[in-house]
Short mmCIF file of C-alpha atoms in Angstrom, two decimals:
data_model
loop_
_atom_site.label_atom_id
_atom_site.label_comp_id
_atom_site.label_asym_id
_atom_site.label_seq_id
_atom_site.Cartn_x
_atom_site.Cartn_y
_atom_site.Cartn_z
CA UNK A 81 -26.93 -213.72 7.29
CA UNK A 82 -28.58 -211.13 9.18
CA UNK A 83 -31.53 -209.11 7.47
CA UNK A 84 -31.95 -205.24 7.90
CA UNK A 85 -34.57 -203.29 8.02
CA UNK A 86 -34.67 -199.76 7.50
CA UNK A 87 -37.02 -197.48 9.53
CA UNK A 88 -38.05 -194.07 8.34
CA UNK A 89 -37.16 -191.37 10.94
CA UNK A 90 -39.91 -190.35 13.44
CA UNK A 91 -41.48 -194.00 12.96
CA UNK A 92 -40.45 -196.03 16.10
CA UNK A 93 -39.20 -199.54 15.00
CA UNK A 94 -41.81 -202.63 15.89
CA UNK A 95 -41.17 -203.81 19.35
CA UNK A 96 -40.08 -200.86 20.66
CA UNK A 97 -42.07 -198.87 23.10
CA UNK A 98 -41.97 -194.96 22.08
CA UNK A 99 -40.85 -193.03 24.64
CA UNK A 100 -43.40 -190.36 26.48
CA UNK A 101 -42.74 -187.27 28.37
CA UNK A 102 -42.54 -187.20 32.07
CA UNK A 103 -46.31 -185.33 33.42
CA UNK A 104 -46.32 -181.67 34.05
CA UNK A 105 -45.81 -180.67 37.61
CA UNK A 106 -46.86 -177.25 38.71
CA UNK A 107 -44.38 -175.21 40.78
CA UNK A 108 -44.76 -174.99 44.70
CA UNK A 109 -47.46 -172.21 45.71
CA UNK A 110 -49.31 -172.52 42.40
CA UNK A 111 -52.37 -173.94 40.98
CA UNK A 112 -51.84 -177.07 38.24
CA UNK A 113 -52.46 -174.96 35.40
CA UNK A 114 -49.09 -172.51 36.13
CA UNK A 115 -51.53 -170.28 38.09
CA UNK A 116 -51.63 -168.93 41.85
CA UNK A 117 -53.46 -170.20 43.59
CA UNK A 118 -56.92 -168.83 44.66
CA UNK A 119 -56.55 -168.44 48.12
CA UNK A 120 -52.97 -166.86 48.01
CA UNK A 121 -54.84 -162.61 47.99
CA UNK A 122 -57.13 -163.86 50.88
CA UNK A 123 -53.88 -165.53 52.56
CA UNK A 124 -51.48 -162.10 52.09
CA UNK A 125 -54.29 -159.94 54.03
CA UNK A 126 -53.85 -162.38 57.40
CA UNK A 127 -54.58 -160.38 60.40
CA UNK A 128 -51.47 -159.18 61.59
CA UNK A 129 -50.86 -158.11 57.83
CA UNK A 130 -53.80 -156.14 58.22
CA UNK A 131 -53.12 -154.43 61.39
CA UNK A 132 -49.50 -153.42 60.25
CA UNK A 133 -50.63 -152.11 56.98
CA UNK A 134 -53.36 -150.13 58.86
CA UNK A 135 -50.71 -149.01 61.39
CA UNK A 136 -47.55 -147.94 58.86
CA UNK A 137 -50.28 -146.45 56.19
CA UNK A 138 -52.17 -144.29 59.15
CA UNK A 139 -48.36 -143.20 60.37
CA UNK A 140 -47.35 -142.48 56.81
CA UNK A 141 -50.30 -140.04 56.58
CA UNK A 142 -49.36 -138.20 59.67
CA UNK A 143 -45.43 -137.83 58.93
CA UNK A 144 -46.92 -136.24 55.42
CA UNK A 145 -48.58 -133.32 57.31
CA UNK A 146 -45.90 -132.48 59.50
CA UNK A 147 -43.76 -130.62 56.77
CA UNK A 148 -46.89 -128.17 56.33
CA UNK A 149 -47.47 -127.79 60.06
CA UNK A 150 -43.64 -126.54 60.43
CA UNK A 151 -43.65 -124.02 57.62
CA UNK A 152 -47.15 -122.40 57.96
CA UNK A 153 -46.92 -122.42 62.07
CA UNK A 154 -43.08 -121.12 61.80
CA UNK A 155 -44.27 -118.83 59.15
CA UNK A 156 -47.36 -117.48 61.07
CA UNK A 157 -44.97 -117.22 64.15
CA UNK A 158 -43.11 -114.18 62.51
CA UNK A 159 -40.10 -116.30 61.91
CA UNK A 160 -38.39 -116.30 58.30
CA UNK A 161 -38.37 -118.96 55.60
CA UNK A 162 -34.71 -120.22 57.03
CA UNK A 163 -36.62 -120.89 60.38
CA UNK A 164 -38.32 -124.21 58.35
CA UNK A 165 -35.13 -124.84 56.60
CA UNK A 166 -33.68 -125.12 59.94
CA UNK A 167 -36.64 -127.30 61.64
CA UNK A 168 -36.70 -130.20 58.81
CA UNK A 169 -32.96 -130.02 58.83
CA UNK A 170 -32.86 -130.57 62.39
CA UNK A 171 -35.35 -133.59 62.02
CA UNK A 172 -33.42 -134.81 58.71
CA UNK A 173 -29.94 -135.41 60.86
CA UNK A 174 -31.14 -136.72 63.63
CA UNK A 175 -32.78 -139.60 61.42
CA UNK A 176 -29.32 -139.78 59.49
CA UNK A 177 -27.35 -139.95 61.97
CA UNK A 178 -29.42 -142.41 64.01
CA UNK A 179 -31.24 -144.72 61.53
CA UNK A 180 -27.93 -146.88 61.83
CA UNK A 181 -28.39 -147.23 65.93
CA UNK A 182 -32.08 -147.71 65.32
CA UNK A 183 -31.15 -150.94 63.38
CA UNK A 184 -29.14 -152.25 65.93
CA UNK A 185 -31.53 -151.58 68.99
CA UNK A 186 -34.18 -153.51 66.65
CA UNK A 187 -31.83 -156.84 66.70
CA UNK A 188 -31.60 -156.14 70.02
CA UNK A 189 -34.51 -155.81 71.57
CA UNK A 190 -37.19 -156.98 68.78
CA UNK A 191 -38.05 -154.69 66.15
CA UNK A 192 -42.48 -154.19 67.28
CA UNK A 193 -40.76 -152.68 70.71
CA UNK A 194 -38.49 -150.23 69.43
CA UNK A 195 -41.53 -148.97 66.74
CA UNK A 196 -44.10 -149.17 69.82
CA UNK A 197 -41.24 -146.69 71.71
CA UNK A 198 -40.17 -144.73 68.31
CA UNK A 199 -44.07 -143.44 68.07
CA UNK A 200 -44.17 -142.91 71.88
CA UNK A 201 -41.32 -140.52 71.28
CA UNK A 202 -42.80 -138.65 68.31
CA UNK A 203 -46.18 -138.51 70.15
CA UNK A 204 -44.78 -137.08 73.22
CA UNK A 205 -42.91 -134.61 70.32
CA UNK A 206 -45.83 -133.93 68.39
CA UNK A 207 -48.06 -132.91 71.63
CA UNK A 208 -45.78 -130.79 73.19
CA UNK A 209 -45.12 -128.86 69.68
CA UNK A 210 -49.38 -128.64 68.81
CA UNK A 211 -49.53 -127.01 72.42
CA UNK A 212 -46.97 -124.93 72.00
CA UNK A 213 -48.26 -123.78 68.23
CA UNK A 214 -51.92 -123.50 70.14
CA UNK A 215 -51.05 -121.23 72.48
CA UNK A 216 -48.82 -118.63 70.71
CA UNK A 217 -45.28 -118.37 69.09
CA UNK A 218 -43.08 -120.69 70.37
CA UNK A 219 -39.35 -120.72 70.96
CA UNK A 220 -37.53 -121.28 68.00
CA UNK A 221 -34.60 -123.78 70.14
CA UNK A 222 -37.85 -125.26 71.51
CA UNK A 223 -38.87 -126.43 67.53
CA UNK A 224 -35.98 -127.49 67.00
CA UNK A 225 -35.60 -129.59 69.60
CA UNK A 226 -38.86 -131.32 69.07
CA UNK A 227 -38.28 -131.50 65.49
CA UNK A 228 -34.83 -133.06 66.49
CA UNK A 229 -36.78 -135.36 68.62
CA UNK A 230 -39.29 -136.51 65.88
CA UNK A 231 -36.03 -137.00 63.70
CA UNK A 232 -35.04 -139.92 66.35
CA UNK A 233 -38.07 -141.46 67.04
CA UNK A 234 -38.44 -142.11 63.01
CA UNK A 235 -34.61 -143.19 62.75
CA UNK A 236 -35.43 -146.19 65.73
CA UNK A 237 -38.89 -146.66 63.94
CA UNK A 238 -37.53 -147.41 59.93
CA UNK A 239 -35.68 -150.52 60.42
CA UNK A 240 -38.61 -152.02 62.43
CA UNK A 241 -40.43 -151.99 58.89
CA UNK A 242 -38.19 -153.83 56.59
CA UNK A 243 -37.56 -156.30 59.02
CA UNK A 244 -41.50 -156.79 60.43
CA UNK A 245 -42.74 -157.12 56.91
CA UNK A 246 -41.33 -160.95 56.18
CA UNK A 247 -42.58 -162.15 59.61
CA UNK A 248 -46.40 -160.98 58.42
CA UNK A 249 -46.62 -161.81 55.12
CA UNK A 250 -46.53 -165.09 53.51
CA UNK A 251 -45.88 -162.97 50.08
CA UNK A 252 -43.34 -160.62 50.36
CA UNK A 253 -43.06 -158.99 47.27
CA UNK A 254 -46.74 -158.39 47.10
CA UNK A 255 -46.38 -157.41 50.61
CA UNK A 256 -43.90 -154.67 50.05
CA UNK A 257 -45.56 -153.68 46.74
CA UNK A 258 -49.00 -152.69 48.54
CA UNK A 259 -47.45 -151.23 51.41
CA UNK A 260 -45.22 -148.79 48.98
CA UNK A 261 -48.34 -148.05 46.87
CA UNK A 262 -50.30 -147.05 50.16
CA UNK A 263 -46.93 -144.85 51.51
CA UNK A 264 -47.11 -143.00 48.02
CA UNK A 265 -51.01 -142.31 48.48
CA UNK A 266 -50.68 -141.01 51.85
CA UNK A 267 -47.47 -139.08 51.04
CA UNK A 268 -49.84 -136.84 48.50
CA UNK A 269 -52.97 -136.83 50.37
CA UNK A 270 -50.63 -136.17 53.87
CA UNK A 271 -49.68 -132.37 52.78
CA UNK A 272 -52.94 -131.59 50.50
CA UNK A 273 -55.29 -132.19 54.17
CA UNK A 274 -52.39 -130.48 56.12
CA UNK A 275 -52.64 -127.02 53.46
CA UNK A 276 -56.53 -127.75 54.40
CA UNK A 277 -56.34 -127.64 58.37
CA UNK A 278 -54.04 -125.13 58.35
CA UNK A 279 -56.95 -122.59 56.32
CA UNK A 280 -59.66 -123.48 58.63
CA UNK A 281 -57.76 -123.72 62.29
CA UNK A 282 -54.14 -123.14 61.85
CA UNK A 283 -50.86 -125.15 62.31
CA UNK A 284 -52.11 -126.17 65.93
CA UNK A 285 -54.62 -127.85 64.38
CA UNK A 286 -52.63 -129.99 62.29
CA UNK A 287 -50.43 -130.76 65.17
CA UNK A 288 -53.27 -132.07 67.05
CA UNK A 289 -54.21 -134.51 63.97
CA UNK A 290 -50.89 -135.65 63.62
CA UNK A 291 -50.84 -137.53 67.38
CA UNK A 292 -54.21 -139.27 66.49
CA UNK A 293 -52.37 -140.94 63.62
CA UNK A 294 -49.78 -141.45 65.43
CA UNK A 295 -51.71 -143.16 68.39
CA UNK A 296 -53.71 -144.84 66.02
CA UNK A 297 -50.58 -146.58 64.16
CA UNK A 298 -49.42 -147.57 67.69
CA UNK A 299 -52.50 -149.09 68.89
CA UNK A 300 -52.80 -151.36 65.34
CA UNK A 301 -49.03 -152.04 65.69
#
């Protein structure tokens, strides 16, 4: 006859190894204890990271005086409030209508040439509109045109960005997070240092600022 023995629950029966829980592994890209890992900041700010933020926040700062430069250069010109309407409208459908071809040219032909062309367009834009603001009223077709102009060469430049951003940076959420917080910055400070120029040397003067950003964003790009 075979004895039993009863064994009180959560006391493992004689004989029996107890069984133990398989050791903790950290998740890929962080530290043992859950964390990241120290080196992942220092390894998000790689060079090329660098450069590109430098180039799309100095950019960003430039596009946020142009708005200014239009109104108090049209304004000063003689022409009426619906002159500026006009101008930004101009610039607004051109990048509507073309931000779709601009994508396409980017799978094309690599998305760093079509932004290195894109701001060789709105430089060329921006120039010719600072000398023409420098030297006395200009045509209103001819602002409109070059607004137009800077419309396109933004359209070909956006879909470089989404597209660049993964091949820099090993984190791309944090990559995309710093470069939005830097666009917001810039897109406040942009018009505040435009309403400044435009007191102390007029809208030519902004226009002439506006190509060293640009020039500057090309060079780091």
């Amino acid at each position: 006859m075979t004895e039993k023995r009863t064994v009180a629950p959560g006391i493992p029966e004689p004989g029996i190894p107890e069984p133990t829980a398989p050791p903790y592994e950290a998740p890929a890209g962080t530290a043992p204890d859950g964390t990241a890992p120290e080196g992942a900041a220092r390894t998000l700010w790689n060079r090329n990271f660098r450069l590109f933020f430098l180039a799309r926040t100095v950019a960003r700062f430039g596009d946020g005086m142009v708005p200014v430069a239009l109104a108090a250069g049209l304004l000063d010109a003689g022409y009426g409030a619906s002159s500026v309407s006009f101008a930004l409208g101009a610039w607004m459908a051109c990048f509507a209508g073309f931000v779709l071809v601009g994508g396409v040219l980017a799978d094309r032909f690599t998305p760093r040439r079509m932004m290195v062309l894109a701001d060789g367009i709105r430089l060329v834009g921006t120039v010719v509109l600072a000398v023409a603001f420098a030297t006395g009223a200009p045509a209103l077709w001819l602002v409109y045109a070059l607004s137009a102009l800077n419309g396109l060469g933004a359209a070909i430049f956006q879909p470089g960005v989404a597209s660049m951003l993964p091949r820099l940076a090993p984190d791309v959420q944090r990559g995309n997070a710093v470069l939005r917080v830097a666009e917001s910055l810039t897109a406040m400070a942009g018009p505040a240092i435009a309403g400044a120029l435009a007191g102390f040397g007029g809208p030519g003067l902004i226009f002439g600022v506006n190509p060293l950003s640009g020039s500057a964003g090309s060079v780091s790009s």
